[in-house]
CSV table of C-alpha atoms and ligand atoms in Angstrom, one decimal:
chain,number,residue,atom,x,y,z
A,1,MET,CA,24.9,-7.3,20.9
A,2,ALA,CA,27.3,-10.1,20.6
A,3,GLY,CA,27.3,-12.0,17.3
A,4,VAL,CA,25.8,-9.0,15.4
A,5,ARG,CA,27.8,-8.3,12.2
A,6,SER,CA,27.6,-4.7,10.9
A,7,ASP,CA,29.4,-5.3,7.5
A,8,THR,CA,26.4,-7.6,6.1
A,9,VAL,CA,22.8,-7.7,6.0
A,10,ASP,CA,21.0,-11.0,6.4
A,11,VAL,CA,18.3,-11.9,3.8
A,12,VAL,CA,15.6,-14.4,4.8
A,13,LEU,CA,14.3,-16.4,1.8
A,14,PRO,CA,11.3,-18.6,2.5
A,15,CYS,CA,11.6,-21.5,0.2
A,16,LEU,CA,9.2,-24.4,-0.8
A,17,ASN,CA,10.6,-26.2,-4.0
A,18,GLU,CA,12.3,-23.3,-5.8
A,19,ALA,CA,15.4,-25.1,-6.9
A,20,PRO,CA,15.2,-23.7,-10.6
A,21,ALA,CA,14.8,-20.1,-9.4
A,22,LEU,CA,17.4,-20.0,-6.5
A,23,PRO,CA,20.5,-19.4,-8.7
A,24,GLY,CA,19.1,-16.3,-10.2
A,25,VAL,CA,17.7,-15.1,-6.9
A,26,LEU,CA,20.9,-15.6,-5.0
A,27,ALA,CA,23.1,-14.1,-7.8
A,28,GLY,CA,21.0,-11.1,-7.6
A,29,LEU,CA,21.7,-10.3,-4.0
A,30,PRO,CA,24.1,-7.4,-3.7
A,31,PRO,CA,27.6,-7.7,-2.1
A,32,GLY,CA,27.4,-8.0,1.6
A,33,TYR,CA,23.8,-9.4,1.5
A,34,HIS,CA,23.9,-12.8,2.8
A,35,ALA,CA,21.1,-15.3,2.0
A,36,ILE,CA,19.2,-17.5,4.8
A,37,VAL,CA,17.2,-19.9,2.8
A,38,VAL,CA,14.6,-21.4,5.0
A,39,ASP,CA,13.3,-24.7,3.6
A,40,ASN,CA,10.1,-26.5,4.6
A,41,GLY,CA,11.2,-30.1,3.6
A,42,SER,CA,11.3,-29.1,-0.2
A,43,THR,CA,11.1,-32.3,-2.3
A,44,ASP,CA,13.5,-30.8,-5.0
A,45,ARG,CA,17.1,-29.9,-4.7
A,46,SER,CA,16.3,-26.4,-3.2
A,47,ALA,CA,18.5,-27.1,0.1
A,48,GLU,CA,21.5,-28.5,-2.1
A,49,VAL,CA,21.2,-25.7,-4.5
A,50,ALA,CA,21.2,-22.9,-1.9
A,51,ALA,CA,24.1,-24.3,0.2
A,52,GLY,CA,26.2,-24.8,-2.9
A,53,LEU,CA,25.7,-21.2,-3.8
A,54,GLY,CA,27.0,-20.2,-0.3
A,55,ALA,CA,23.5,-19.5,1.4
A,56,THR,CA,23.0,-20.6,4.9
A,57,VAL,CA,20.2,-23.3,4.8
A,58,VAL,CA,17.9,-23.6,7.7
A,59,ALA,CA,15.4,-26.4,7.9
A,60,GLU,CA,12.0,-25.7,9.5
A,61,PRO,CA,9.9,-28.7,10.2
A,62,ARG,CA,6.6,-26.8,10.6
A,63,PRO,CA,5.2,-26.1,7.3
A,64,GLY,CA,3.9,-22.6,6.3
A,65,TYR,CA,5.2,-19.2,5.0
A,66,GLY,CA,5.1,-17.5,8.5
A,67,ALA,CA,6.9,-20.5,10.1
A,68,ALA,CA,9.7,-20.2,7.6
A,69,VAL,CA,10.1,-16.5,7.8
A,70,HIS,CA,9.9,-16.5,11.8
A,71,THR,CA,12.7,-19.2,11.9
A,72,GLY,CA,14.9,-17.2,9.4
A,73,LEU,CA,14.3,-14.2,11.6
A,74,LEU,CA,15.4,-16.2,14.6
A,75,ALA,CA,18.5,-17.4,12.6
A,76,ALA,CA,19.5,-14.1,11.3
A,77,ARG,CA,22.5,-12.4,12.9
A,78,THR,CA,22.5,-8.9,11.5
A,79,ASP,CA,20.7,-5.8,13.2
A,80,ILE,CA,18.8,-5.2,9.8
A,81,VAL,CA,17.2,-8.0,8.2
A,82,CYS,CA,15.5,-8.3,4.6
A,83,PHE,CA,12.9,-10.7,3.6
A,84,LEU,CA,12.5,-11.7,-0.1
A,85,ASP,CA,10.5,-14.4,-2.0
A,86,ALA,CA,12.7,-17.3,-3.5
A,87,ASP,CA,10.8,-17.7,-6.5
A,88,GLY,CA,12.4,-15.1,-8.7
A,89,SER,CA,9.4,-12.7,-8.8
A,90,LEU,CA,11.2,-10.0,-7.0
A,91,ASP,CA,14.7,-8.4,-7.6
A,92,GLY,CA,17.1,-8.5,-4.5
A,93,ARG,CA,19.2,-5.8,-6.4
A,94,LEU,CA,16.7,-3.2,-4.9
A,95,LEU,CA,17.2,-4.2,-1.3
A,96,PRO,CA,19.8,-1.5,-0.5
A,97,GLN,CA,17.2,1.1,-1.3
A,98,LEU,CA,15.0,-0.3,1.2
A,99,VAL,CA,17.8,-0.8,3.8
A,100,GLU,CA,18.5,2.9,3.7
A,101,PRO,CA,15.7,4.5,5.6
A,102,VAL,CA,15.7,1.9,8.2
A,103,LEU,CA,19.4,2.3,8.8
A,104,ALA,CA,18.8,6.1,8.9
A,105,ASP,CA,16.1,5.5,11.5
A,106,GLU,CA,13.7,7.4,9.3
A,107,ALA,CA,11.4,4.3,9.2
A,108,GLU,CA,10.8,1.0,11.2
A,109,LEU,CA,9.8,-0.8,8.1
A,110,ALA,CA,10.6,-0.5,4.4
A,111,ALA,CA,8.5,-2.4,1.9
A,112,GLY,CA,8.4,-3.2,-1.7
A,113,ARG,CA,5.1,-2.2,-3.4
A,114,ARG,CA,4.6,-4.7,-6.2
A,115,ARG,CA,4.1,-3.3,-9.8
A,116,PRO,CA,3.3,-6.1,-11.9
A,117,GLU,CA,5.4,-6.4,-15.1
A,118,SER,CA,2.4,-7.8,-16.9
A,119,PRO,CA,-1.2,-8.4,-15.9
A,120,GLY,CA,-0.7,-12.1,-15.8
A,121,VAL,CA,1.8,-12.4,-13.1
A,122,TRP,CA,-0.7,-11.3,-10.3
A,123,PRO,CA,-4.0,-13.1,-10.3
A,124,TRP,CA,-6.9,-10.8,-10.0
A,125,HIS,CA,-8.3,-12.3,-6.9
A,126,ALA,CA,-5.1,-12.0,-5.0
A,127,ARG,CA,-4.7,-8.4,-6.2
A,128,ALA,CA,-8.1,-7.5,-5.3
A,129,GLY,CA,-7.8,-8.8,-1.7
A,130,ASN,CA,-4.6,-7.1,-1.4
A,131,VAL,CA,-6.1,-3.8,-2.4
A,132,LEU,CA,-8.8,-4.2,0.2
A,133,LEU,CA,-6.6,-5.1,2.9
A,134,ALA,CA,-4.0,-2.4,2.1
A,135,ALA,CA,-6.9,0.3,2.4
A,136,ALA,CA,-8.0,-1.1,5.7
A,137,LEU,CA,-4.4,-0.8,7.0
A,138,ARG,CA,-4.4,2.8,5.8
A,139,ALA,CA,-7.5,3.4,7.8
A,140,LYS,CA,-5.5,2.2,10.7
A,141,GLY,CA,-2.8,4.7,9.9
A,142,LEU,CA,-0.3,2.6,8.2
A,143,GLY,CA,0.6,4.0,4.8
A,144,VAL,CA,0.8,0.9,2.7
A,145,HIS,CA,-0.5,-0.1,-0.7
A,146,ASP,CA,0.5,-3.7,-0.6
A,147,ILE,CA,0.8,-6.7,1.8
A,148,ALA,CA,4.4,-6.9,0.7
A,149,PRO,CA,6.5,-10.1,0.6
A,150,MET,CA,9.7,-7.9,0.1
A,151,ARG,CA,10.4,-6.1,3.6
A,152,VAL,CA,13.3,-4.6,5.6
A,153,ALA,CA,13.2,-4.0,9.4
A,154,ARG,CA,15.5,-4.2,12.5
A,155,ARG,CA,15.6,-7.8,13.8
A,156,ARG,CA,14.8,-6.8,17.4
A,157,ALA,CA,12.0,-4.6,16.5
A,158,LEU,CA,10.4,-7.4,14.4
A,159,LEU,CA,10.7,-9.8,17.2
A,160,ALA,CA,9.3,-7.4,19.6
A,161,LEU,CA,6.1,-7.3,17.4
A,162,ARG,CA,5.5,-10.9,18.3
A,163,VAL,CA,3.8,-11.9,15.2
A,164,GLU,CA,2.0,-15.2,15.9
A,165,ASP,CA,0.6,-16.5,12.5
A,166,ARG,CA,2.8,-19.3,10.9
A,167,GLY,CA,0.9,-19.5,7.7
A,168,PHE,CA,0.0,-17.1,4.9
A,169,GLY,CA,-1.4,-14.6,7.4
A,170,TYR,CA,2.1,-13.7,8.6
A,171,PRO,CA,2.7,-10.7,6.2
A,172,LEU,CA,-0.8,-9.2,7.1
A,173,GLU,CA,-0.3,-9.6,10.8
A,174,LEU,CA,3.0,-8.1,10.8
A,175,LEU,CA,1.4,-4.8,9.1
A,176,VAL,CA,-1.5,-5.0,11.7
A,177,ARG,CA,0.9,-5.0,14.5
A,178,ALA,CA,3.2,-2.5,13.0
A,179,ALA,CA,0.2,-0.1,12.6
A,180,ARG,CA,-0.7,-0.6,16.4
A,181,ALA,CA,2.9,0.0,17.4
A,182,GLY,CA,2.9,3.3,15.3
A,183,TRP,CA,5.7,2.2,13.0
A,184,ARG,CA,6.6,4.5,10.1
A,185,VAL,CA,6.7,2.8,6.8
A,186,ARG,CA,8.5,3.6,3.6
A,187,GLU,CA,7.1,2.0,0.5
A,188,PHE,CA,9.1,1.6,-2.8
A,189,ASP,CA,7.7,0.6,-6.1
A,190,VAL,CA,9.4,-2.7,-7.1
A,191,PRO,CA,8.7,-4.5,-10.4
A,192,TYR,CA,6.8,-7.8,-9.8
A,193,GLY,CA,7.6,-10.4,-12.5
A,194,PRO,CA,6.8,-14.0,-13.1
A,195,ARG,CA,8.3,-16.7,-10.9
A,196,THR,CA,11.2,-18.1,-12.6
A,197,GLY,CA,12.4,-21.6,-13.6
A,198,GLY,CA,9.0,-23.3,-14.0
A,199,THR,CA,8.4,-23.6,-10.3
A,200,VAL,CA,4.9,-23.7,-8.9
A,201,SER,CA,3.0,-21.1,-6.8
A,202,LYS,CA,2.0,-22.1,-3.4
A,203,VAL,CA,-0.2,-19.1,-2.6
A,204,SER,CA,-2.0,-17.0,-5.1
A,205,GLY,CA,-1.5,-19.1,-8.1
A,206,SER,CA,-3.9,-21.8,-7.2
A,207,LEU,CA,-7.4,-22.1,-5.7
A,208,ARG,CA,-6.2,-24.0,-2.8
A,209,GLY,CA,-3.4,-21.6,-2.0
A,210,THR,CA,-5.6,-18.6,-2.3
A,211,LEU,CA,-8.3,-20.1,-0.1
A,212,ARG,CA,-5.7,-20.9,2.5
A,213,ALA,CA,-4.3,-17.4,2.3
A,214,ALA,CA,-7.9,-16.0,2.7
A,215,ARG,CA,-8.6,-18.2,5.7
A,216,ASP,CA,-5.3,-17.2,7.4
A,217,MET,CA,-5.6,-13.5,6.7
A,218,ALA,CA,-9.3,-13.4,7.9
A,219,LYS,CA,-8.1,-15.0,11.3
A,220,VAL,CA,-5.5,-12.3,11.5
A,221,TRP,CA,-8.1,-9.6,10.9
A,222,ARG,CA,-10.5,-10.9,13.5
A,223,THR,CA,-7.9,-11.0,16.3
B,301,GDP,N1,9.4,-22.5,3.6
B,301,GDP,C1,8.3,-22.2,3.0
B,301,GDP,N2,8.2,-21.4,2.0
B,301,GDP,C2,7.0,-21.2,1.5
B,301,GDP,C3,5.8,-21.8,1.9
B,301,GDP,N3,4.8,-21.4,1.1
B,301,GDP,C4,5.4,-20.4,0.2
B,301,GDP,N4,6.8,-20.4,0.5
B,301,GDP,C5,7.6,-19.5,-0.3
B,301,GDP,O1,7.2,-18.2,0.0
B,301,GDP,C6,7.4,-17.4,-1.2
B,301,GDP,C7,6.1,-16.9,-1.9
B,301,GDP,O2,5.2,-18.1,-2.3
B,301,GDP,P1,4.7,-18.1,-3.5
B,301,GDP,O3,4.4,-19.6,-4.0
B,301,GDP,O4,5.6,-17.6,-4.7
B,301,GDP,O5,3.3,-17.4,-3.5
B,301,GDP,P2,2.7,-16.4,-4.7
B,301,GDP,O6,3.8,-15.3,-5.0
B,301,GDP,O7,1.4,-15.9,-4.1
B,301,GDP,O8,2.5,-17.3,-5.8
B,301,GDP,C8,8.1,-18.4,-2.2
B,301,GDP,O9,9.6,-18.1,-2.1
B,301,GDP,C9,7.8,-19.7,-1.7
B,301,GDP,O10,8.9,-20.6,-2.1
B,301,GDP,C10,6.0,-22.8,2.9
B,301,GDP,O11,5.1,-23.3,3.4
B,301,GDP,N5,7.3,-23.0,3.4
B,302,MG,MG1,5.5,-15.8,-5.9
């Protein structure tokens, strides 16, 4: 396919006001891994910081985690695409491990199973919901233990899943559709640390974010 580079892997980073965390996150990407930072109108210097560090910056006017991830997927030019949070909670150095089984066609999806470094990094309500949803996905035949924000798949296969949610339901819908499509998943344990740089959680760290995530995910589960 024209325009697809084989020597690099694009990494999509949904980003909303993560300027202090971005330098560490981008520095952690292995050589050959190219960052695509998708910004939803951050009010801090996220876009400038990312561009200054050599990332491709894509502006997405529609708010939402799913909107950012989808736009990043469209902007990606490599066959295999990685997704990673931009808040410093996950380590991009581990991405090659996830790329391997996808590249070898041993799995359609590789995902990072979050292992919290300390109890405080993952609020109990988010963790409990995650455990229940992962169990429900396993009942559908998809061997996952986390609704993982760190994932690797082939670009065209992901587009063919036609994930529709543009909010916080996106990661769950992706897995529901992957289960239906009979995807093979490889999970790798990945350390889950605190977000870095004093930035603020948009999802599980606040009541508002948690309620929005629960609403988006419930909608996905019903459809
Ligand atoms: N572009 C964009 N990124 C978002 C949005 N909401 C969350 N993110 C990013 O998605 C990632 C996960 O969100 P985060 O706030 O860390 O959720 P938490 O890990 O549950 O606290 C981070 O990189 C955020 O910057 C959004 O509406 N738009
Ligand atoms: Mg986070």
